[in-house]
Amino acid sequence: MDKLLIQGGLPLSGEIAISGAKNAALPVLCASLLAPETLHLSNVPRLKDVSTMLRLIEQMGVAITREGVDGVLLNSLGLNNPLAPYDMVKTMRASILVLGPLLARHGEARVSLPGGCAIGARPVEQHIKGLQAMGARIHVEHGYIHAKSGAGGLRGAHIVTDMVTVTGTENLMMAAVLAEGETIIENAAREPEVVDLANCLISMGARISGAGSDKIRIHGVARLHGASHSIMADRIETGTYLCAAAATGGSIRLTRTSAACLDAVVDKLLDAGCDITAERSAITLKAPRRLKAVSIRTSPYPAFPTDMQAQFMAINCVAEGSAVIRETIFENRFMHAVELIRLGADIKIDASNAMVTGVERLEGATVMATDLRASASLVIAGLVAQGETLIERIYHLDRGYERMEEKLGQLGAQVRRLR
């Protein structure tokens, strides 16, 4: 099992390009199931989760062709196996995103329940409830969701979700584009990745308005067609490298990205004392000699993202002062705190709150990654810590960060993958 060995204590400096967003690429890949013509995608990140999703839709009958470094051509004319088996779904909860497109285009789907998640529960009841409102007949048996749309296909409905759910919004939006009549999704997720999916669907002929707000309207069409779409930049990867530079006292420039979807993160980095310059497709950060501790509270977009909570805990570990981090999205997303304490951090956990008091220095040690964003926080801490830090179980990292050790190396870090 791969590990990362980091020699800490060096400020990051230089320029790197940000990859396409994992959380945008996964639903867009599933959108290919909706049309019998070719969907041309560019800026697709080379990640474990993306590879898993490609294998999943390929076994459903989608023809996949790689094009260059980050291009993928998808053609689902031969779609003939509307099954998402447990062996593939268990490694990636986003697999549930095939449910809506399969129902809309194929009329039926058999999708394994995603199972547990290290950072907390992510129930799929909202997906099922919304699809049932659109006329789907659904039952769960032997760990699988069995769904059929009926002879007349799905029909438009007025859906009010009980909670804000990104994948739920995406699933229902994809199902609705081929449903008869109008569908309204209220309490919809507002994340930029939802907007990116909507833009892709519109380019395929869908009629969608309101994406990016809490009320999305979809007028169903009889058929979608092929299109070309470029995946948006990964805002969480962007934020992670900004945090890494901030923690190490560095100065970096990130290209092929934008600060437009990172207001909450940028505001907190400014509060911490960083100097940030936003360009149209680049961001530059220069860190102070020592950061100031900043308190955060996670909430759905456009508030502070839960996927950046762990990274800010890492930078608060070496900042001046104390800060409170409150996690409101997932009930078990402080597992990285124990590992940060092994490096010398001063963190006290009380239910969904963490009190972090900055220390003068962290010291390298062996730590274990527990989930994707926890992995990123340990990398940031390792870059700051004196001596060597060995991070185990970095397969989590490979799910969401493309060639992280290479990109950090371009910024002057001493990071080596051990196999």
GROMACS .gro file of C-alpha atoms in nm:
model
  419
    1MET     CA    1   0.000   0.000   0.000
    2ASP     CA    2   0.149   0.336  -0.109
    3LYS     CA    3   0.274   0.592   0.143
    4LEU     CA    4   0.400   0.949   0.123
    5LEU     CA    5   0.728   1.052   0.282
    6ILE     CA    6   0.756   1.427   0.342
    7GLN     CA    7   1.061   1.622   0.456
    8GLY     CA    8   0.901   1.930   0.611
    9GLY     CA    9   1.009   2.282   0.687
   10LEU     CA   10   1.033   2.422   0.332
   11PRO     CA   11   0.811   2.709   0.208
   12LEU     CA   12   0.620   2.636  -0.112
   13SER     CA   13   0.710   2.860  -0.404
   14GLY     CA   14   0.630   2.860  -0.775
   15GLU     CA   15   0.340   2.792  -1.010
   16ILE     CA   16   0.120   2.490  -1.085
   17ALA     CA   17  -0.195   2.422  -1.286
   18ILE     CA   18  -0.514   2.306  -1.113
   19SER     CA   19  -0.692   1.997  -1.248
   20GLY     CA   20  -1.057   1.946  -1.335
   21ALA     CA   21  -1.296   1.898  -1.044
   22LYS     CA   22  -1.364   1.544  -0.927
   23ASN     CA   23  -1.704   1.643  -0.788
   24ALA     CA   24  -1.800   1.794  -1.124
   25ALA     CA   25  -1.655   1.519  -1.342
   26LEU     CA   26  -1.841   1.231  -1.174
   27PRO     CA   27  -2.199   1.352  -1.240
   28VAL     CA   28  -2.105   1.473  -1.589
   29LEU     CA   29  -1.973   1.125  -1.672
   30CYS     CA   30  -2.312   0.988  -1.566
   31ALA     CA   31  -2.485   1.244  -1.790
   32SER     CA   32  -2.343   1.051  -2.086
   33LEU     CA   33  -2.603   0.781  -2.011
   34LEU     CA   34  -2.881   1.020  -2.116
   35ALA     CA   35  -2.804   1.051  -2.488
   36PRO     CA   36  -2.729   0.796  -2.762
   37GLU     CA   37  -2.474   1.031  -2.920
   38THR     CA   38  -2.114   1.108  -2.821
   39LEU     CA   39  -2.033   1.338  -2.529
   40HIS     CA   40  -1.686   1.494  -2.567
   41LEU     CA   41  -1.534   1.591  -2.232
   42SER     CA   42  -1.213   1.782  -2.164
   43ASN     CA   43  -1.026   1.876  -1.845
   44VAL     CA   44  -1.120   1.538  -1.695
   45PRO     CA   45  -0.894   1.472  -1.393
   46ARG     CA   46  -0.692   1.150  -1.374
   47LEU     CA   47  -0.819   1.022  -1.041
   48LYS     CA   48  -0.911   0.690  -0.886
   49ASP     CA   49  -1.278   0.786  -0.850
   50VAL     CA   50  -1.296   0.895  -1.214
   51SER     CA   51  -1.143   0.564  -1.327
   52THR     CA   52  -1.397   0.376  -1.115
   53MET     CA   53  -1.689   0.569  -1.263
   54LEU     CA   54  -1.560   0.508  -1.617
   55ARG     CA   55  -1.538   0.134  -1.548
   56LEU     CA   56  -1.888   0.139  -1.402
   57ILE     CA   57  -2.056   0.302  -1.702
   58GLU     CA   58  -1.842   0.101  -1.946
   59GLN     CA   59  -1.982  -0.226  -1.812
   60MET     CA   60  -2.328  -0.076  -1.873
   61GLY     CA   61  -2.247  -0.056  -2.245
   62VAL     CA   62  -2.092   0.290  -2.278
   63ALA     CA   63  -1.808   0.306  -2.533
   64ILE     CA   64  -1.515   0.506  -2.390
   65THR     CA   65  -1.225   0.657  -2.581
   66ARG     CA   66  -0.940   0.849  -2.421
   67GLU     CA   67  -0.830   1.160  -2.610
   68GLY     CA   68  -0.501   1.324  -2.519
   69VAL     CA   69  -0.409   1.397  -2.158
   70ASP     CA   70  -0.748   1.499  -2.018
   71GLY     CA   71  -1.004   1.422  -2.289
   72VAL     CA   72  -1.270   1.147  -2.283
   73LEU     CA   73  -1.528   1.054  -2.548
   74LEU     CA   74  -1.838   0.872  -2.423
   75ASN     CA   75  -2.101   0.706  -2.640
   76SER     CA   76  -2.393   0.523  -2.479
   77LEU     CA   77  -2.569   0.409  -2.797
   78GLY     CA   78  -2.505   0.050  -2.685
   79LEU     CA   79  -2.637   0.097  -2.329
   80ASN     CA   80  -2.777  -0.245  -2.236
   81ASN     CA   81  -2.690  -0.328  -1.874
   82PRO     CA   82  -2.853  -0.088  -1.622
   83LEU     CA   83  -2.670  -0.242  -1.327
   84ALA     CA   84  -2.435  -0.083  -1.074
   85PRO     CA   85  -2.289  -0.380  -0.880
   86TYR     CA   86  -2.182  -0.364  -0.517
   87ASP     CA   87  -1.818  -0.445  -0.593
   88MET     CA   88  -1.788  -0.115  -0.782
   89VAL     CA   89  -2.027   0.101  -0.580
   90LYS     CA   90  -1.871   0.016  -0.243
   91THR     CA   91  -1.553   0.210  -0.326
   92MET     CA   92  -1.730   0.528  -0.438
   93ARG     CA   93  -2.059   0.663  -0.308
   94ALA     CA   94  -2.101   0.887  -0.615
   95SER     CA   95  -2.200   0.572  -0.806
   96ILE     CA   96  -2.558   0.645  -0.694
   97LEU     CA   97  -2.555   0.916  -0.965
   98VAL     CA   98  -2.627   0.656  -1.235
   99LEU     CA   99  -2.974   0.595  -1.089
  100GLY     CA  100  -3.151   0.902  -1.231
  101PRO     CA  101  -3.002   0.887  -1.583
  102LEU     CA  102  -3.066   0.512  -1.616
  103LEU     CA  103  -3.431   0.553  -1.515
  104ALA     CA  104  -3.480   0.846  -1.754
  105ARG     CA  105  -3.316   0.688  -2.058
  106HIS     CA  106  -3.343   0.312  -2.007
  107GLY     CA  107  -3.659   0.298  -1.796
  108GLU     CA  108  -3.506   0.082  -1.524
  109ALA     CA  109  -3.204   0.054  -1.296
  110ARG     CA  110  -3.058  -0.179  -1.039
  111VAL     CA  111  -2.809   0.007  -0.822
  112SER     CA  112  -2.634  -0.119  -0.511
  113LEU     CA  113  -2.681   0.086  -0.196
  114PRO     CA  114  -2.355   0.273  -0.135
  115GLY     CA  115  -2.302   0.143   0.219
  116GLY     CA  116  -2.115   0.316   0.499
  117CYS     CA  117  -1.887   0.616   0.489
  118ALA     CA  118  -1.600   0.696   0.724
  119ILE     CA  119  -1.694   1.062   0.770
  120GLY     CA  120  -2.063   1.002   0.840
  121ALA     CA  121  -2.400   0.903   0.701
  122ARG     CA  122  -2.496   1.010   0.349
  123PRO     CA  123  -2.851   0.875   0.312
  124VAL     CA  124  -3.004   0.827  -0.034
  125GLU     CA  125  -3.365   0.865   0.081
  126GLN     CA  126  -3.390   1.206  -0.087
  127HIS     CA  127  -3.292   1.053  -0.422
  128ILE     CA  128  -3.557   0.782  -0.388
  129LYS     CA  129  -3.828   1.018  -0.262
  130GLY     CA  130  -3.777   1.256  -0.554
  131LEU     CA  131  -3.776   0.981  -0.816
  132GLN     CA  132  -4.093   0.831  -0.669
  133ALA     CA  133  -4.258   1.173  -0.699
  134MET     CA  134  -4.172   1.154  -1.070
  135GLY     CA  135  -4.357   0.824  -1.099
  136ALA     CA  136  -4.078   0.572  -1.048
  137ARG     CA  137  -4.160   0.243  -0.880
  138ILE     CA  138  -3.878   0.170  -0.637
  139HIS     CA  139  -3.808  -0.098  -0.380
  140VAL     CA  140  -3.492  -0.197  -0.195
  141GLU     CA  141  -3.407  -0.566  -0.178
  142HIS     CA  142  -3.089  -0.752  -0.082
  143GLY     CA  143  -2.891  -0.427  -0.068
  144TYR     CA  144  -2.997  -0.306  -0.413
  145ILE     CA  145  -3.226  -0.026  -0.528
  146HIS     CA  146  -3.462  -0.168  -0.793
  147ALA     CA  147  -3.629   0.106  -0.993
  148LYS     CA  148  -3.860   0.121  -1.297
  149SER     CA  149  -4.015   0.423  -1.462
  150GLY     CA  150  -4.327   0.257  -1.599
  151ALA     CA  151  -4.458   0.240  -1.956
  152GLY     CA  152  -4.509   0.614  -1.988
  153GLY     CA  153  -4.167   0.706  -1.853
  154LEU     CA  154  -4.098   0.960  -1.579
  155ARG     CA  155  -4.318   1.266  -1.541
  156GLY     CA  156  -4.247   1.611  -1.407
  157ALA     CA  157  -4.307   1.680  -1.039
  158HIS     CA  158  -4.271   1.947  -0.772
  159ILE     CA  159  -4.000   1.815  -0.537
  160VAL     CA  160  -3.902   1.973  -0.206
  161THR     CA  161  -3.605   1.793  -0.051
  162ASP     CA  162  -3.593   1.755   0.327
  163MET     CA  163  -3.226   1.848   0.330
  164VAL     CA  164  -2.976   2.008   0.093
  165THR     CA  165  -2.808   1.727  -0.098
  166VAL     CA  166  -2.565   1.780  -0.385
  167THR     CA  167  -2.582   1.432  -0.536
  168GLY     CA  168  -2.957   1.423  -0.475
  169THR     CA  169  -3.004   1.747  -0.667
  170GLU     CA  170  -2.783   1.617  -0.948
  171ASN     CA  171  -2.960   1.281  -0.970
  172LEU     CA  172  -3.306   1.438  -0.982
  173MET     CA  173  -3.198   1.700  -1.234
  174MET     CA  174  -3.062   1.432  -1.468
  175ALA     CA  175  -3.380   1.225  -1.431
  176ALA     CA  176  -3.600   1.528  -1.499
  177VAL     CA  177  -3.439   1.634  -1.829
  178LEU     CA  178  -3.613   1.347  -2.011
  179ALA     CA  179  -3.931   1.342  -1.798
  180GLU     CA  180  -4.263   1.456  -1.944
  181GLY     CA  181  -4.357   1.807  -1.832
  182GLU     CA  182  -4.193   2.041  -1.582
  183THR     CA  183  -3.999   1.944  -1.272
  184ILE     CA  184  -3.925   2.190  -0.993
  185ILE     CA  185  -3.659   2.104  -0.734
  186GLU     CA  186  -3.682   2.321  -0.422
  187ASN     CA  187  -3.418   2.334  -0.149
  188ALA     CA  188  -3.175   2.241  -0.426
  189ALA     CA  189  -2.799   2.239  -0.369
  190ARG     CA  190  -2.632   2.556  -0.501
  191GLU     CA  191  -2.278   2.419  -0.544
  192PRO     CA  192  -2.080   2.521  -0.855
  193GLU     CA  193  -2.055   2.153  -0.949
  194VAL     CA  194  -2.436   2.144  -0.981
  195VAL     CA  195  -2.413   2.442  -1.217
  196ASP     CA  196  -2.138   2.269  -1.417
  197LEU     CA  197  -2.361   1.963  -1.463
  198ALA     CA  198  -2.653   2.185  -1.566
  199ASN     CA  199  -2.434   2.360  -1.823
  200CYS     CA  200  -2.333   2.023  -1.968
  201LEU     CA  201  -2.695   1.906  -1.985
  202ILE     CA  202  -2.803   2.232  -2.151
  203SER     CA  203  -2.533   2.184  -2.415
  204MET     CA  204  -2.690   1.840  -2.477
  205GLY     CA  205  -3.031   1.997  -2.537
  206ALA     CA  206  -3.182   2.004  -2.186
  207ARG     CA  207  -3.402   2.295  -2.074
  208ILE     CA  208  -3.286   2.397  -1.726
  209SER     CA  209  -3.308   2.727  -1.539
  210GLY     CA  210  -3.219   2.830  -1.185
  211ALA     CA  211  -2.908   2.613  -1.138
  212GLY     CA  212  -2.698   2.777  -0.868
  213SER     CA  213  -3.009   2.884  -0.675
  214ASP     CA  214  -3.222   2.684  -0.433
  215LYS     CA  215  -3.499   2.643  -0.694
  216ILE     CA  216  -3.426   2.465  -1.022
  217ARG     CA  217  -3.678   2.430  -1.305
  218ILE     CA  218  -3.643   2.160  -1.569
  219HIS     CA  219  -3.868   2.130  -1.874
  220GLY     CA  220  -3.841   1.775  -2.000
  221VAL     CA  221  -3.744   1.710  -2.361
  222ALA     CA  222  -3.796   1.399  -2.573
  223ARG     CA  223  -3.430   1.342  -2.650
  224LEU     CA  224  -3.081   1.473  -2.575
  225HIS     CA  225  -2.794   1.483  -2.823
  226GLY     CA  226  -2.416   1.477  -2.820
  227ALA     CA  227  -2.213   1.777  -2.707
  228SER     CA  228  -1.875   1.903  -2.591
  229HIS     CA  229  -1.807   2.017  -2.236
  230SER     CA  230  -1.501   2.118  -2.032
  231ILE     CA  231  -1.503   2.018  -1.664
  232MET     CA  232  -1.472   2.313  -1.425
  233ALA     CA  233  -1.155   2.364  -1.220
  234ASP     CA  234  -1.138   2.187  -0.885
  235ARG     CA  235  -1.212   2.450  -0.621
  236ILE     CA  236  -1.118   2.214  -0.337
  237GLU     CA  237  -0.782   2.130  -0.492
  238THR     CA  238  -0.731   2.504  -0.539
  239GLY     CA  239  -0.813   2.572  -0.174
  240THR     CA  240  -0.590   2.289  -0.057
  241TYR     CA  241  -0.280   2.425  -0.233
  242LEU     CA  242  -0.358   2.776  -0.107
  243CYS     CA  243  -0.367   2.636   0.248
  244ALA     CA  244  -0.042   2.445   0.193
  245ALA     CA  245   0.135   2.761   0.077
  246ALA     CA  246  -0.016   2.962   0.364
  247ALA     CA  247   0.092   2.709   0.628
  248THR     CA  248   0.450   2.688   0.500
  249GLY     CA  249   0.493   3.065   0.467
  250GLY     CA  250   0.521   3.033   0.090
  251SER     CA  251   0.426   3.223  -0.223
  252ILE     CA  252   0.250   3.044  -0.511
  253ARG     CA  253   0.049   3.106  -0.825
  254LEU     CA  254  -0.224   2.863  -0.928
  255THR     CA  255  -0.336   2.865  -1.292
  256ARG     CA  256  -0.638   2.719  -1.478
  257THR     CA  257  -0.857   2.806  -1.181
  258SER     CA  258  -1.057   3.095  -1.038
  259ALA     CA  259  -1.142   3.252  -0.704
  260ALA     CA  260  -1.503   3.297  -0.818
  261CYS     CA  261  -1.627   2.984  -0.636
  262LEU     CA  262  -1.397   3.021  -0.335
  263ASP     CA  263  -1.521   3.337  -0.164
  264ALA     CA  264  -1.560   3.180   0.181
  265VAL     CA  265  -1.216   3.014   0.166
  266VAL     CA  266  -1.040   3.324   0.032
  267ASP     CA  267  -1.202   3.543   0.299
  268LYS     CA  268  -1.067   3.316   0.574
  269LEU     CA  269  -0.717   3.312   0.424
  270LEU     CA  270  -0.726   3.693   0.411
  271ASP     CA  271  -0.832   3.694   0.778
  272ALA     CA  272  -0.534   3.468   0.849
  273GLY     CA  273  -0.303   3.737   0.709
  274CYS     CA  274  -0.241   3.614   0.353
  275ASP     CA  275  -0.206   3.844   0.056
  276ILE     CA  276  -0.420   3.710  -0.232
  277THR     CA  277  -0.453   3.836  -0.587
  278ALA     CA  278  -0.731   3.697  -0.806
  279GLU     CA  279  -0.699   3.699  -1.183
  280ARG     CA  280  -0.948   3.576  -1.440
  281SER     CA  281  -0.802   3.225  -1.449
  282ALA     CA  282  -0.533   3.230  -1.179
  283ILE     CA  283  -0.481   3.300  -0.808
  284THR     CA  284  -0.164   3.420  -0.634
  285LEU     CA  285  -0.105   3.385  -0.259
  286LYS     CA  286   0.175   3.523  -0.045
  287ALA     CA  287   0.179   3.411   0.316
  288PRO     CA  288   0.284   3.618   0.619
  289ARG     CA  289   0.566   3.513   0.850
  290ARG     CA  290   0.306   3.349   1.074
  291LEU     CA  291  -0.064   3.302   1.019
  292LYS     CA  292  -0.339   3.420   1.254
  293ALA     CA  293  -0.582   3.153   1.374
  294VAL     CA  294  -0.926   3.171   1.210
  295SER     CA  295  -1.252   3.014   1.328
  296ILE     CA  296  -1.476   2.844   1.072
  297ARG     CA  297  -1.822   2.689   1.055
  298THR     CA  298  -1.901   2.451   0.770
  299SER     CA  299  -2.228   2.491   0.581
  300PRO     CA  300  -2.362   2.425   0.230
  301TYR     CA  301  -2.243   2.649  -0.055
  302PRO     CA  302  -2.188   2.943  -0.069
  303ALA     CA  303  -2.079   2.920   0.295
  304PHE     CA  304  -1.754   2.755   0.408
  305PRO     CA  305  -1.721   2.405   0.250
  306THR     CA  306  -1.691   2.097   0.467
  307ASP     CA  307  -1.432   1.968   0.218
  308MET     CA  308  -1.194   2.246   0.333
  309GLN     CA  309  -1.244   2.197   0.706
  310ALA     CA  310  -0.954   1.955   0.756
  311GLN     CA  311  -0.709   2.175   0.564
  312PHE     CA  312  -0.794   2.477   0.782
  313MET     CA  313  -0.752   2.268   1.094
  314ALA     CA  314  -0.400   2.193   0.973
  315ILE     CA  315  -0.308   2.558   0.918
  316ASN     CA  316  -0.461   2.659   1.253
  317CYS     CA  317  -0.228   2.408   1.419
  318VAL     CA  318   0.068   2.640   1.348
  319ALA     CA  319  -0.113   2.977   1.353
  320GLU     CA  320  -0.092   3.240   1.622
  321GLY     CA  321  -0.378   3.217   1.870
  322SER     CA  322  -0.675   2.982   1.906
  323ALA     CA  323  -0.971   2.909   1.682
  324VAL     CA  324  -1.293   2.708   1.694
  325ILE     CA  325  -1.387   2.480   1.404
  326ARG     CA  326  -1.750   2.372   1.391
  327GLU     CA  327  -1.850   2.089   1.157
  328THR     CA  328  -2.223   2.093   1.073
  329ILE     CA  329  -2.237   1.866   0.766
  330PHE     CA  330  -2.090   1.530   0.873
  331GLU     CA  331  -2.097   1.388   1.224
  332ASN     CA  332  -1.764   1.208   1.210
  333ARG     CA  333  -1.527   1.438   1.025
  334PHE     CA  334  -1.265   1.512   1.291
  335MET     CA  335  -1.075   1.184   1.260
  336HIS     CA  336  -0.771   1.369   1.127
  337ALA     CA  337  -0.743   1.556   1.458
  338VAL     CA  338  -0.599   1.250   1.634
  339GLU     CA  339  -0.332   1.217   1.365
  340LEU     CA  340  -0.248   1.590   1.378
  341ILE     CA  341  -0.202   1.557   1.755
  342ARG     CA  342   0.060   1.290   1.684
  343LEU     CA  343   0.256   1.562   1.504
  344GLY     CA  344   0.236   1.788   1.810
  345ALA     CA  345  -0.085   1.982   1.745
  346ASP     CA  346  -0.297   2.118   2.032
  347ILE     CA  347  -0.655   2.018   1.949
  348LYS     CA  348  -0.948   1.952   2.182
  349ILE     CA  349  -1.266   1.794   2.044
  350ASP     CA  350  -1.612   1.850   2.191
  351ALA     CA  351  -1.882   1.683   1.982
  352SER     CA  352  -1.901   1.881   1.655
  353ASN     CA  353  -1.656   2.151   1.774
  354ALA     CA  354  -1.277   2.151   1.773
  355MET     CA  355  -1.066   2.403   1.964
  356VAL     CA  356  -0.728   2.444   1.795
  357THR     CA  357  -0.448   2.638   1.962
  358GLY     CA  358  -0.148   2.711   1.744
  359VAL     CA  359   0.193   2.579   1.844
  360GLU     CA  360   0.536   2.709   1.748
  361ARG     CA  361   0.625   2.393   1.557
  362LEU     CA  362   0.507   2.049   1.458
  363GLU     CA  363   0.737   1.748   1.451
  364GLY     CA  364   0.738   1.473   1.191
  365ALA     CA  365   0.591   1.133   1.275
  366THR     CA  366   0.408   0.841   1.114
  367VAL     CA  367   0.038   0.915   1.064
  368MET     CA  368  -0.254   0.742   0.891
  369ALA     CA  369  -0.502   0.895   0.648
  370THR     CA  370  -0.868   0.817   0.724
  371ASP     CA  371  -1.047   0.985   0.433
  372LEU     CA  372  -0.980   1.205   0.131
  373ARG     CA  373  -0.970   1.550   0.288
  374ALA     CA  374  -0.808   1.419   0.607
  375SER     CA  375  -0.524   1.302   0.382
  376ALA     CA  376  -0.481   1.657   0.253
  377SER     CA  377  -0.466   1.798   0.606
  378LEU     CA  378  -0.189   1.553   0.698
  379VAL     CA  379   0.007   1.649   0.387
  380ILE     CA  380  -0.016   2.018   0.484
  381ALA     CA  381   0.092   1.939   0.840
  382GLY     CA  382   0.377   1.724   0.710
  383LEU     CA  383   0.499   2.008   0.490
  384VAL     CA  384   0.523   2.230   0.799
  385ALA     CA  385   0.658   1.976   1.048
  386GLN     CA  386   1.026   1.955   1.129
  387GLY     CA  387   1.183   1.629   1.012
  388GLU     CA  388   1.016   1.344   0.825
  389THR     CA  389   0.646   1.265   0.818
  390LEU     CA  390   0.524   0.934   0.678
  391ILE     CA  391   0.159   0.926   0.572
  392GLU     CA  392   0.007   0.580   0.537
  393ARG     CA  393  -0.305   0.474   0.342
  394ILE     CA  394  -0.276   0.750   0.083
  395TYR     CA  395  -0.508   0.566  -0.154
  396HIS     CA  396  -0.762   0.812  -0.012
  397LEU     CA  397  -0.552   1.097  -0.151
  398ASP     CA  398  -0.544   0.943  -0.498
  399ARG     CA  399  -0.924   0.952  -0.510
  400GLY     CA  400  -0.933   1.331  -0.526
  401TYR     CA  401  -0.590   1.484  -0.595
  402GLU     CA  402  -0.416   1.436  -0.929
  403ARG     CA  403  -0.040   1.371  -0.899
  404MET     CA  404  -0.017   1.558  -0.569
  405GLU     CA  405   0.342   1.463  -0.494
  406GLU     CA  406   0.448   1.582  -0.840
  407LYS     CA  407   0.270   1.915  -0.808
  408LEU     CA  408   0.415   1.974  -0.462
  409GLY     CA  409   0.757   1.887  -0.599
  410GLN     CA  410   0.712   2.160  -0.863
  411LEU     CA  411   0.658   2.401  -0.573
  412GLY     CA  412   0.982   2.298  -0.402
  413ALA     CA  413   0.850   2.046  -0.151
  414GLN     CA  414   1.040   1.727  -0.073
  415VAL     CA  415   0.771   1.463  -0.112
  416ARG     CA  416   0.827   1.106  -0.221
  417ARG     CA  417   0.583   0.822  -0.285
  418LEU     CA  418   0.684   0.489  -0.135
  419ARG     CA  419   0.537   0.175  -0.288
   0.00000   0.00000   0.00000
